[in-house]
Coordinates of C-alpha atoms (C1' of nucleotides) in Angstrom, one line a residue:
Chain V
M1424 CA -0.5 -32.0 36.9
S1425 CA 2.1 -29.6 38.2
W1426 CA 4.9 -32.1 38.9
R1427 CA 6.4 -30.9 35.7
K1428 CA 7.3 -27.6 37.2
E1429 CA 8.7 -29.2 40.3
Q1430 CA 10.7 -31.5 38.1
R1431 CA 12.1 -28.5 36.2
R1432 CA 13.0 -26.8 39.3
A1433 CA 14.7 -29.9 40.7
E1434 CA 16.7 -30.1 37.5
R1435 CA 18.0 -26.5 37.6
G1436 CA 17.5 -25.3 41.2
Y1437 CA 15.8 -22.2 42.3
H1438 CA 18.1 -20.0 40.2
H1439 CA 18.2 -20.6 36.5
G1440 CA 21.7 -19.6 35.9
N1441 CA 21.4 -18.3 32.4
L1442 CA 17.8 -17.0 32.1
K1443 CA 18.6 -14.0 30.0
E1444 CA 20.1 -16.0 27.3
A1445 CA 17.4 -18.7 27.6
L1446 CA 14.7 -16.1 27.2
L1447 CA 16.3 -14.6 24.1
Q1448 CA 16.5 -18.1 22.6
A1449 CA 12.9 -18.9 23.5
A1450 CA 11.7 -15.6 22.1
L1451 CA 13.6 -16.2 18.9
G1452 CA 11.8 -19.5 18.4
L1453 CA 8.4 -18.1 19.3
I1454 CA 8.8 -15.1 17.0
A1455 CA 9.8 -17.4 14.2
E1456 CA 6.7 -19.5 14.8
K1457 CA 4.1 -16.9 15.4
G1458 CA 5.5 -13.6 14.3
A1459 CA 6.7 -10.6 16.4
A1460 CA 3.1 -9.6 17.2
G1461 CA 2.1 -13.1 18.4
F1462 CA 5.0 -13.5 20.6
T1463 CA 4.3 -13.5 24.3
F1464 CA 6.4 -12.6 27.3
A1465 CA 4.7 -15.3 29.3
D1466 CA 5.3 -17.9 26.7
A1467 CA 9.0 -17.2 26.7
A1468 CA 9.0 -17.6 30.5
R1469 CA 7.1 -20.8 30.3
M1470 CA 9.5 -22.1 27.7
A1471 CA 12.4 -21.3 30.0
G1472 CA 10.7 -23.0 32.9
V1473 CA 10.3 -19.9 35.1
S1474 CA 7.4 -17.9 36.4
P1475 CA 5.9 -15.1 34.3
A1476 CA 7.5 -12.5 36.6
A1477 CA 11.0 -13.8 36.2
P1478 CA 11.8 -12.1 32.9
Y1479 CA 11.3 -8.7 34.5
R1480 CA 14.6 -9.3 36.3
H1481 CA 16.4 -9.2 32.9
F1482 CA 14.2 -6.9 30.7
R1483 CA 12.3 -3.8 31.7
D1484 CA 9.4 -5.0 29.6
R1485 CA 8.4 -7.0 26.6
D1486 CA 9.6 -4.3 24.2
E1487 CA 13.0 -4.4 25.7
L1488 CA 13.3 -8.1 25.0
L1489 CA 12.1 -7.4 21.4
S1490 CA 14.6 -4.6 21.0
S1491 CA 17.4 -6.9 22.2
I1492 CA 16.6 -9.4 19.6
A1493 CA 16.3 -6.7 16.9
Q1494 CA 19.7 -5.4 17.9
R1495 CA 21.3 -8.9 17.7
G1496 CA 19.6 -9.3 14.4
F1497 CA 21.2 -6.1 13.0
E1498 CA 24.5 -7.3 14.2
Q1499 CA 24.2 -10.7 12.5
F1500 CA 22.8 -8.9 9.5
E1501 CA 25.8 -6.7 9.3
A1502 CA 28.1 -9.7 9.6
R1503 CA 26.4 -11.5 6.8
L1504 CA 26.4 -8.5 4.5
T1505 CA 30.0 -7.9 5.3
A1506 CA 30.9 -11.5 4.5
A1507 CA 28.9 -11.3 1.3
W1508 CA 30.6 -8.1 0.2
D1509 CA 34.0 -9.7 0.9
D1510 CA 35.6 -6.3 0.3
G1511 CA 34.5 -6.4 -3.3
R1512 CA 36.1 -9.6 -4.4
P1513 CA 36.5 -11.0 -7.0
D1514 CA 35.0 -7.9 -8.7
T1515 CA 32.8 -5.1 -7.5
V1516 CA 29.7 -5.9 -9.4
T1517 CA 29.7 -9.6 -8.5
A1518 CA 30.3 -8.7 -4.8
F1519 CA 27.5 -6.2 -5.0
E1520 CA 25.1 -8.7 -6.3
R1521 CA 26.1 -11.1 -3.5
V1522 CA 25.2 -8.5 -1.0
G1523 CA 21.7 -8.3 -2.4
K1524 CA 21.4 -12.1 -2.3
A1525 CA 22.6 -12.0 1.3
Y1526 CA 19.8 -9.6 2.1
L1527 CA 17.2 -11.9 0.8
A1528 CA 18.9 -15.0 2.3
F1529 CA 18.8 -13.3 5.7
A1530 CA 15.1 -12.5 5.4
R1531 CA 14.4 -16.1 4.4
E1532 CA 16.6 -17.9 6.9
E1533 CA 16.3 -15.7 9.9
P1534 CA 12.6 -14.8 9.9
A1535 CA 12.6 -14.2 13.6
F1536 CA 15.4 -11.6 13.5
Y1537 CA 14.0 -10.1 10.3
S1538 CA 10.6 -9.8 12.0
A1539 CA 11.9 -8.1 15.1
M1540 CA 14.1 -5.8 13.0
F1541 CA 11.6 -4.7 10.4
E1542 CA 8.1 -5.8 11.3
S1543 CA 7.7 -5.4 15.0
G1544 CA 6.8 -1.7 14.9
L1545 CA 9.4 -0.9 17.5
P1546 CA 10.2 2.8 18.0
V1547 CA 13.6 2.5 16.4
D1548 CA 14.6 6.1 17.0
A1549 CA 13.9 5.8 20.7
N1550 CA 16.7 3.3 21.2
P1551 CA 20.1 4.7 20.2
A1552 CA 21.9 1.4 20.4
L1553 CA 19.4 -0.2 18.1
M1554 CA 19.5 2.7 15.7
A1555 CA 23.3 2.5 15.7
A1556 CA 23.3 -1.2 15.0
G1557 CA 20.9 -0.6 12.0
E1558 CA 23.1 2.2 10.8
R1559 CA 26.2 -0.1 10.9
A1560 CA 24.4 -2.7 8.8
F1561 CA 23.4 -0.1 6.3
G1562 CA 27.0 1.1 6.3
V1563 CA 28.0 -2.1 4.6
I1564 CA 25.7 -1.3 1.7
R1565 CA 26.9 2.3 1.6
A1566 CA 30.5 1.3 1.6
A1567 CA 29.8 -1.1 -1.3
A1568 CA 27.9 1.6 -3.1
E1569 CA 30.8 4.0 -2.7
R1570 CA 33.2 1.5 -4.3
L1571 CA 30.8 0.9 -7.1
A1572 CA 30.2 4.6 -7.7
A1573 CA 33.9 5.2 -8.0
L1574 CA 33.9 2.6 -10.8
T1575 CA 31.5 4.5 -13.1
P1576 CA 32.8 4.3 -16.6
P1577 CA 34.5 7.5 -17.8
G1578 CA 32.2 9.8 -19.7
T1579 CA 29.1 9.0 -17.6
P1580 CA 28.3 11.3 -14.6
R1581 CA 29.1 9.7 -11.2
P1582 CA 26.0 9.1 -9.1
P1583 CA 26.0 10.0 -5.4
A1584 CA 27.0 6.9 -3.5
M1585 CA 24.5 7.6 -0.7
M1586 CA 21.7 7.7 -3.2
M1587 CA 22.8 4.4 -4.8
A1588 CA 23.0 2.8 -1.4
L1589 CA 19.5 3.9 -0.6
H1590 CA 18.2 2.7 -3.9
I1591 CA 19.8 -0.7 -3.5
W1592 CA 18.5 -1.0 0.0
S1593 CA 15.0 -0.1 -1.0
M1594 CA 15.1 -2.7 -3.8
S1595 CA 16.3 -5.4 -1.5
H1596 CA 13.9 -4.5 1.2
G1597 CA 11.0 -4.3 -1.2
V1598 CA 11.7 -7.7 -2.7
A1599 CA 12.3 -9.3 0.7
S1600 CA 9.1 -7.8 2.2
L1601 CA 6.8 -8.5 -0.7
F1602 CA 8.0 -11.8 -2.1
S1603 CA 10.5 -13.5 0.2
R1604 CA 8.6 -13.8 3.5
G1605 CA 5.7 -15.6 4.9
D1606 CA 2.5 -16.0 2.9
A1607 CA 3.7 -13.5 0.3
A1608 CA 6.4 -15.9 -0.7
R1609 CA 3.7 -18.2 -2.0
R1610 CA 2.6 -15.7 -4.6
K1611 CA 2.9 -16.9 -8.1
L1612 CA 5.9 -15.3 -9.6
P1613 CA 7.6 -15.7 -13.0
M1614 CA 10.9 -15.9 -11.3
S1615 CA 12.4 -16.5 -7.8
P1616 CA 12.9 -13.5 -5.5
D1617 CA 16.6 -13.9 -5.9
E1618 CA 16.4 -13.7 -9.7
L1619 CA 14.0 -10.8 -9.5
L1620 CA 16.3 -8.8 -7.3
E1621 CA 19.3 -9.7 -9.4
A1622 CA 17.7 -8.5 -12.6
E1623 CA 16.4 -5.4 -10.9
V1624 CA 19.9 -4.4 -9.6
L1625 CA 21.6 -5.2 -12.9
I1626 CA 19.1 -3.1 -14.9
Y1627 CA 19.6 -0.3 -12.4
L1628 CA 23.3 -0.5 -12.7
R1629 CA 23.1 -0.4 -16.4
G1630 CA 20.9 2.7 -16.1
L1631 CA 23.9 4.3 -14.3
G1632 CA 26.2 3.5 -17.2
F1633 CA 27.8 0.3 -16.0
P1634 CA 28.5 -2.1 -18.9
I1635 CA 26.1 -4.9 -18.0
E1636 CA 25.4 -7.4 -20.7
R1637 CA 21.8 -7.7 -21.8
R1638 CA 21.8 -11.5 -22.3
P1639 CA 23.5 -14.4 -20.6
T1640 CA 25.4 -15.3 -23.7
T1641 CA 27.0 -11.9 -24.5
K1642 CA 29.8 -11.0 -22.1
T1643 CA 31.8 -7.9 -21.3
A1644 CA 35.3 -7.5 -19.9
E1645 CA 34.0 -8.2 -16.3
P1646 CA 33.7 -11.8 -15.2
P1647 CA 30.2 -13.2 -14.9
P1648 CA 28.5 -11.6 -12.0
V1649 CA 27.0 -14.7 -10.4
P1650 CA 29.1 -17.3 -8.5
P1651 CA 28.1 -20.9 -8.9
E1652 CA 26.8 -21.3 -5.4
A1653 CA 24.2 -18.6 -5.9
S1654 CA 22.1 -20.7 -8.2
S1655 CA 21.0 -23.1 -5.5
G1656 CA 17.2 -23.1 -4.9
S1657 CA 16.5 -21.5 -8.2
A1658 CA 13.8 -23.3 -10.2
S1659 CA 14.0 -21.6 -13.5
S1660 CA 16.6 -20.2 -15.8
P1661 CA 18.6 -23.3 -16.8
G1662 CA 20.6 -21.1 -19.0
G1663 CA 22.1 -19.3 -16.1
T1664 CA 21.0 -16.2 -14.2
S1665 CA 23.8 -13.9 -15.2
G1666 CA 21.7 -11.7 -17.5
P1667 CA 19.3 -9.0 -16.3
W1668 CA 16.4 -11.3 -17.0
G1669 CA 17.9 -14.7 -17.8
K1670 CA 16.0 -16.6 -20.4
L1671 CA 12.7 -14.9 -19.8
K1672 CA 11.2 -13.7 -23.0
Chain N
M933 CA -19.4 8.2 36.8
S934 CA -21.3 6.0 34.4
W935 CA -23.9 8.6 33.4
R936 CA -21.9 9.0 30.2
K937 CA -22.8 5.5 29.0
E938 CA -26.5 6.2 29.9
Q939 CA -26.3 9.5 28.1
R940 CA -24.9 7.8 25.0
R941 CA -27.6 5.2 25.0
A942 CA -30.2 7.9 25.5
E943 CA -28.9 9.7 22.4
R944 CA -28.9 6.7 20.1
G945 CA -31.3 4.2 21.7
Y946 CA -30.6 0.6 22.4
H947 CA -29.7 -0.1 18.8
H948 CA -26.9 1.8 17.3
G949 CA -28.2 1.8 13.8
N950 CA -24.9 1.8 12.0
L951 CA -22.5 0.1 14.2
K952 CA -20.5 -1.8 11.6
E953 CA -19.5 1.4 9.8
A954 CA -18.9 3.2 13.1
L955 CA -16.6 0.4 14.2
L956 CA -14.7 0.6 10.9
Q957 CA -14.2 4.3 11.2
A958 CA -13.2 4.0 14.9
A959 CA -10.7 1.3 14.1
L960 CA -9.3 3.4 11.2
G961 CA -8.6 6.2 13.6
L962 CA -7.1 4.0 16.3
I963 CA -4.8 2.2 13.8
A964 CA -3.6 5.5 12.5
E965 CA -2.9 6.5 16.1
K966 CA -1.3 3.4 17.6
G967 CA -0.6 1.1 14.7
A968 CA -2.3 -2.1 13.6
A969 CA -0.7 -4.0 16.5
G970 CA -1.8 -1.5 19.1
F971 CA -5.3 -1.3 17.9
T972 CA -7.9 -2.9 20.2
F973 CA -11.3 -4.3 19.6
A974 CA -12.5 -3.1 22.9
D975 CA -11.3 0.4 22.2
A976 CA -13.2 0.5 19.0
A977 CA -16.3 -0.6 20.8
R978 CA -15.8 2.1 23.5
M979 CA -15.3 4.7 20.8
A980 CA -18.6 3.7 19.2
G981 CA -20.3 3.8 22.5
V982 CA -21.2 0.1 22.7
S983 CA -20.3 -2.8 25.0
P984 CA -17.2 -4.9 24.2
A985 CA -19.3 -7.7 23.0
A986 CA -21.3 -5.8 20.4
P987 CA -18.7 -5.8 17.7
Y988 CA -19.0 -9.6 17.5
R989 CA -22.4 -9.2 15.9
H990 CA -20.6 -7.7 12.9
F991 CA -17.2 -9.2 12.8
R992 CA -16.2 -12.8 13.6
D993 CA -13.2 -11.5 15.5
R994 CA -10.6 -8.8 15.6
D995 CA -8.8 -10.1 12.6
E996 CA -11.9 -9.9 10.5
L997 CA -12.3 -6.2 11.3
L998 CA -8.7 -5.8 10.4
S999 CA -9.2 -7.7 7.1
S1000 CA -12.1 -5.5 6.2
I1001 CA -10.0 -2.4 6.7
A1002 CA -7.2 -3.9 4.6
Q1003 CA -9.6 -4.8 1.9
R1004 CA -11.1 -1.3 1.8
G1005 CA -7.5 0.0 1.8
F1006 CA -6.6 -2.1 -1.3
E1007 CA -9.7 -0.7 -3.0
Q1008 CA -8.8 2.9 -2.3
F1009 CA -5.3 2.1 -3.2
E1010 CA -6.3 0.7 -6.6
A1011 CA -8.5 3.8 -7.2
R1012 CA -5.6 6.2 -6.4
L1013 CA -3.2 4.3 -8.6
T1014 CA -5.7 4.2 -11.4
A1015 CA -6.3 7.9 -11.1
A1016 CA -2.5 8.6 -11.1
W1017 CA -2.0 6.4 -14.1
D1018 CA -4.7 8.2 -16.0
D1019 CA -4.4 5.7 -18.8
G1020 CA -0.9 6.9 -19.6
R1021 CA -1.6 10.5 -20.2
P1022 CA 0.0 12.8 -21.1
D1023 CA 2.8 10.4 -21.9
T1024 CA 3.7 6.9 -20.6
V1025 CA 6.8 7.8 -18.6
T1026 CA 5.2 10.7 -16.9
A1027 CA 2.2 8.7 -15.9
F1028 CA 4.4 5.9 -14.7
E1029 CA 6.2 8.3 -12.5
R1030 CA 3.0 9.6 -11.2
V1031 CA 2.0 6.0 -10.1
G1032 CA 5.1 5.7 -8.1
K1033 CA 4.4 9.0 -6.4
A1034 CA 0.8 7.9 -5.7
Y1035 CA 2.2 4.8 -4.0
L1036 CA 4.2 7.0 -1.6
A1037 CA 1.4 9.5 -1.1
F1038 CA -0.9 6.7 -0.1
A1039 CA 1.5 5.3 2.4
R1040 CA 2.0 8.8 3.8
E1041 CA -1.6 10.0 3.8
E1042 CA -3.4 6.8 4.7
P1043 CA -1.2 5.3 7.4
A1044 CA -4.1 3.3 8.8
F1045 CA -4.9 1.6 5.6
Y1046 CA -1.3 1.1 4.7
S1047 CA -0.7 -0.4 8.1
A1048 CA -3.6 -2.8 7.8
M1049 CA -2.6 -3.8 4.3
F1050 CA 1.1 -4.3 4.7
E1051 CA 2.1 -4.3 8.4
S1052 CA -0.6 -6.1 10.2
G1053 CA 0.8 -9.6 9.6
L1054 CA -2.6 -10.8 8.4
P1055 CA -2.7 -14.1 6.6
V1056 CA -3.4 -12.6 3.2
D1057 CA -3.7 -15.9 1.4
A1058 CA -6.3 -17.2 3.8
N1059 CA -8.7 -14.5 2.6
P1060 CA -9.6 -14.8 -1.1
A1061 CA -11.4 -11.5 -1.2
L1062 CA -8.5 -9.7 0.4
M1063 CA -6.0 -11.3 -2.0
A1064 CA -8.2 -10.5 -5.0
A1065 CA -8.4 -6.8 -3.9
G1066 CA -4.6 -6.7 -3.6
E1067 CA -4.2 -8.4 -6.9
R1068 CA -6.5 -5.8 -8.5
A1069 CA -4.3 -3.0 -7.1
F1070 CA -1.2 -4.6 -8.4
G1071 CA -3.0 -5.0 -11.7
V1072 CA -2.8 -1.2 -12.2
I1073 CA 1.0 -1.4 -12.0
R1074 CA 1.1 -4.3 -14.3
A1075 CA -1.1 -2.7 -16.9
A1076 CA 1.1 0.4 -16.8
A1077 CA 4.2 -1.7 -17.1
E1078 CA 2.7 -3.5 -20.1
R1079 CA 2.2 -0.2 -21.9
L1080 CA 5.7 0.9 -21.0
A1081 CA 7.2 -2.3 -22.1
A1082 CA 5.5 -2.0 -25.5
L1083 CA 7.3 1.3 -25.8
T1084 CA 10.9 0.1 -25.5
P1085 CA 12.9 1.8 -28.2
P1086 CA 13.6 -0.3 -31.3
G1087 CA 16.9 -2.2 -31.1
T1088 CA 16.7 -2.9 -27.4
P1089 CA 15.2 -6.2 -26.2
R1090 CA 11.8 -5.9 -24.7
P1091 CA 11.6 -6.7 -21.0
P1092 CA 8.8 -8.9 -19.7
A1093 CA 6.1 -6.5 -18.5
M1094 CA 5.4 -8.7 -15.4
M1095 CA 9.0 -8.5 -14.3
M1096 CA 9.0 -4.7 -14.8
A1097 CA 5.8 -4.4 -12.7
L1098 CA 7.3 -6.5 -9.9
H1099 CA 10.4 -4.4 -10.0
I1100 CA 8.5 -1.1 -9.8
W1101 CA 6.3 -2.5 -7.1
S1102 CA 9.3 -3.6 -5.0
M1103 CA 11.0 -0.2 -5.4
S1104 CA 7.9 1.7 -4.4
H1105 CA 7.2 -0.6 -1.5
G1106 CA 10.8 -0.5 -0.3
V1107 CA 11.0 3.3 -0.3
A1108 CA 7.6 3.6 1.3
S1109 CA 8.4 1.0 4.0
L1110 CA 11.9 2.3 4.8
F1111 CA 11.7 6.0 4.4
S1112 CA 8.1 7.2 4.1
R1113 CA 6.5 5.8 7.2
G1114 CA 6.6 6.4 11.0
D1115 CA 9.9 6.8 12.7
A1116 CA 11.9 5.7 9.6
A1117 CA 10.7 8.9 7.9
R1118 CA 12.7 10.9 10.4
R1119 CA 15.9 9.3 9.1
K1120 CA 18.4 11.8 7.7
L1121 CA 18.2 11.5 3.9
P1122 CA 20.0 13.5 1.2
M1123 CA 16.6 13.7 -0.6
S1124 CA 12.9 13.3 0.0
P1125 CA 11.4 9.8 -0.5
D1126 CA 9.6 11.1 -3.5
E1127 CA 12.8 12.2 -5.2
L1128 CA 14.5 9.1 -4.1
L1129 CA 11.9 6.9 -5.8
E1130 CA 11.7 9.1 -8.9
A1131 CA 15.4 8.9 -9.4
E1132 CA 15.4 5.1 -8.8
V1133 CA 12.7 4.5 -11.3
L1134 CA 14.2 6.8 -13.9
I1135 CA 17.6 5.1 -13.6
Y1136 CA 15.9 1.7 -13.9
L1137 CA 14.0 2.8 -17.0
R1138 CA 17.2 4.0 -18.6
G1139 CA 18.7 0.7 -17.8
L1140 CA 16.0 -0.8 -19.9
G1141 CA 16.9 1.4 -22.8
F1142 CA 14.5 4.2 -22.4
P1143 CA 15.9 7.6 -23.4
I1144 CA 15.9 9.3 -20.0
E1145 CA 18.0 12.5 -19.8
R1146 CA 20.8 12.4 -17.3
R1147 CA 20.5 16.0 -16.1
P1148 CA 17.6 18.4 -15.6
T1149 CA 18.9 20.7 -18.3
T1150 CA 19.4 18.2 -21.1
K1151 CA 16.1 17.1 -22.7
T1152 CA 15.0 14.4 -25.1
A1153 CA 12.0 14.2 -27.4
E1154 CA 9.7 13.2 -24.5
P1155 CA 8.2 16.0 -22.4
P1156 CA 9.6 16.4 -18.9
P1157 CA 8.5 13.5 -16.9
V1158 CA 7.4 15.4 -13.8
P1159 CA 4.2 17.5 -13.7
P1160 CA 4.4 20.8 -11.7
E1161 CA 2.1 19.6 -8.9
A1162 CA 4.5 16.8 -8.0
S1163 CA 7.1 19.1 -6.6
S1164 CA 5.0 20.1 -3.6
G1165 CA 6.5 19.3 -0.3
S1166 CA 10.0 18.8 -1.8
A1167 CA 12.6 20.6 0.2
S1168 CA 15.6 20.4 -2.1
S1169 CA 16.3 20.5 -5.8
P1170 CA 15.3 24.1 -6.6
G1171 CA 16.4 23.4 -10.1
G1172 CA 13.6 20.9 -10.6
T1173 CA 13.3 17.2 -10.0
S1174 CA 13.1 16.0 -13.6
G1175 CA 16.6 14.4 -13.8
P1176 CA 17.4 11.0 -12.2
W1177 CA 19.2 12.7 -9.4
G1178 CA 18.3 16.4 -9.7
K1179 CA 21.1 18.8 -8.7
L1180 CA 22.7 16.3 -6.3
K1181 CA 26.5 16.1 -6.8
Chain G
dG345 C1' -51.2 -6.0 18.4
dG346 C1' -48.1 -9.5 18.6
dC347 C1' -44.1 -12.3 16.7
dT348 C1' -39.5 -12.8 15.3
dC349 C1' -35.0 -12.0 14.8
dA350 C1' -31.1 -9.0 14.3
dT351 C1' -28.7 -6.4 17.4
dG352 C1' -27.0 -5.0 21.9
dT353 C1' -25.8 -6.1 27.1
dA354 C1' -23.9 -8.2 31.3
dA355 C1' -21.2 -11.6 33.1
dA356 C1' -17.7 -14.7 33.1
dA357 C1' -13.6 -17.5 31.7
dG358 C1' -9.0 -17.4 30.2
dC359 C1' -5.0 -15.1 28.7
dC360 C1' -1.4 -11.4 29.1
dG361 C1' 1.6 -7.6 30.9
dT362 C1' 3.1 -5.7 34.9
dT363 C1' 4.0 -4.8 39.9
dC364 C1' 4.9 -5.9 44.7
dA365 C1' 6.1 -8.3 48.8
dC366 C1' 8.5 -12.2 49.8
dA367 C1' 11.7 -16.5 49.2
dT368 C1' 16.1 -18.5 47.9
dG369 C1' 20.7 -19.3 47.6
dA370 C1' 25.4 -17.7 45.4
dG371 C1' 29.2 -15.4 46.7
dC372 C1' 31.6 -12.4 49.6
dT373 C1' 33.6 -11.1 54.3
dG374 C1' 35.4 -11.9 58.4
Chain X
dC388 C1' 32.6 -21.9 58.4
dA389 C1' 28.9 -18.4 60.0
dG390 C1' 26.5 -14.8 58.5
dC391 C1' 25.2 -11.1 55.5
dT392 C1' 23.8 -9.2 51.1
dC393 C1' 21.9 -8.8 47.0
dA394 C1' 20.8 -10.6 42.5
dT395 C1' 17.4 -13.6 41.0
dG396 C1' 13.1 -16.2 41.1
dT397 C1' 8.0 -16.9 43.1
dG398 C1' 3.0 -16.2 44.0
dA399 C1' -0.5 -13.3 44.2
dA400 C1' -2.9 -9.6 42.5
dC401 C1' -4.7 -5.8 39.3
dG402 C1' -6.4 -4.2 35.2
dG403 C1' -7.1 -4.9 30.4
dC404 C1' -8.1 -7.7 26.3
dT405 C1' -10.6 -11.4 23.5
dT406 C1' -14.2 -14.3 23.1
dT407 C1' -18.4 -16.9 24.6
dT408 C1' -23.0 -17.4 26.6
dA409 C1' -27.4 -16.4 28.3
dC410 C1' -30.5 -12.7 28.3
dA411 C1' -32.7 -8.0 26.9
dT412 C1' -34.5 -4.8 23.5
dG413 C1' -37.0 -3.0 19.9
dA414 C1' -37.5 -2.5 14.6
dG415 C1' -40.0 -4.5 11.0
dC416 C1' -43.4 -7.4 9.4
dC417 C1' -47.9 -10.0 9.5

DNA sequence: GGCTCATGTAAAAGCCGTTCACATGAGCTG
DNA sequence: CAGCTCATGTGAACGGCTTTTACATGAGCC
């Protein structure tokens, strides 16, 4: 019955060699499976083949492991947002849209990180490193908003970039939390979360004075804001998703 | 040492008389204090002065108690949104703004309910009654969006009301989750969550073609969209909060 | 007055987080 | 290579939580 543990130990010796990393990986899998709340320190230890007390050599407590994962999550999040922004290429609005998509994609594809980052109830402000990592991720959005704000058409007042960034963040986060995760994703929607967010952002930008076309067919001087690869996984809108609400009504 | 328990029992007899309600109230307080994750079935029992097994006579398990609270929360949420909407009085845009404010106010003033509703990780779709209650609350936003959509100025295409409702919901939820709750509320912001959401919604509506003034001073035919009572608790914008971004920049 | 059944209790099993004394062996030092 | 040290892992134990089970109580009804 317990030969398994002996076997494990025979395979790897008394010392694990890379327990910290193994625990992080195990936790990541467990959180993805059962959520940040359901994740268990003991389970992670079991999965790594060590005793329940072993993790305490690498993390002060369960929360510190969770924080470590959240921090890694923010770092990967920042990297993905930065890649999506691509310094505003090929044009600012297109890149901006891509950042929003990347936000949703991250929430969808990295549920464990997302969960640790936003749904674990961790005291963010108690951990400076964690807060800084989150700040850096938000910095990508803010930088993009700054570039976008500088682009407001002449004649229209220039919105504060910080406010724009906070608006975009709240839209992305709202859509991700409500429609792009877990059970909520199964809600009946007239459009995909990606399309929903895209329309939302485009309408918002038009409200700021940006010349966004109202229908997929009519175009302005700017190139179409959605690159081809972004249409993957989208069930509706065969006419394209470049307008604020595609072919809907 | 244990005379307390005896005393309790002496006060109320062997049977509690209203344990279910007492447990719900106790849980509400505990969740407000320590979050939905930190709340404990045993604690609620202790607070009600009964043994740890007693709650099982009224709730299948801890999750069912949590679900009950979430359901009540959605009902109160719906009531508050309905009151804020006030059937679109005195004008549609004003009432619409008030609904957004009510969303944030609920998140702020009823942290326990909000926590159970949106942060507890409950399997919403597994509980039809809970899902229905949530649907009814969202119905208020949808109804408001329908009225607003019917008001789009002539010449501009009419947006799908459902999409508008989802957009408004995601904005409200995003702002509430990120800036209006717990530690996140302590983040340094250039404006209050209320102002942030108000500006966001107004810019969005302008993007849909609604004639929203760009500055507090310039007015259109519609009355100012913010009633006096809404400015309470707002630290900045002495010039009023009626413009999409007040006196900022 | 006596029955019944909803409601509460005590005890126990199984899990988890956390701590502590102790075991192991990797790597340095001479 | 011998021996020492210290990081890393173990086992046992404590208290707390959830949930189940057998038993106790007494409110309401005939």
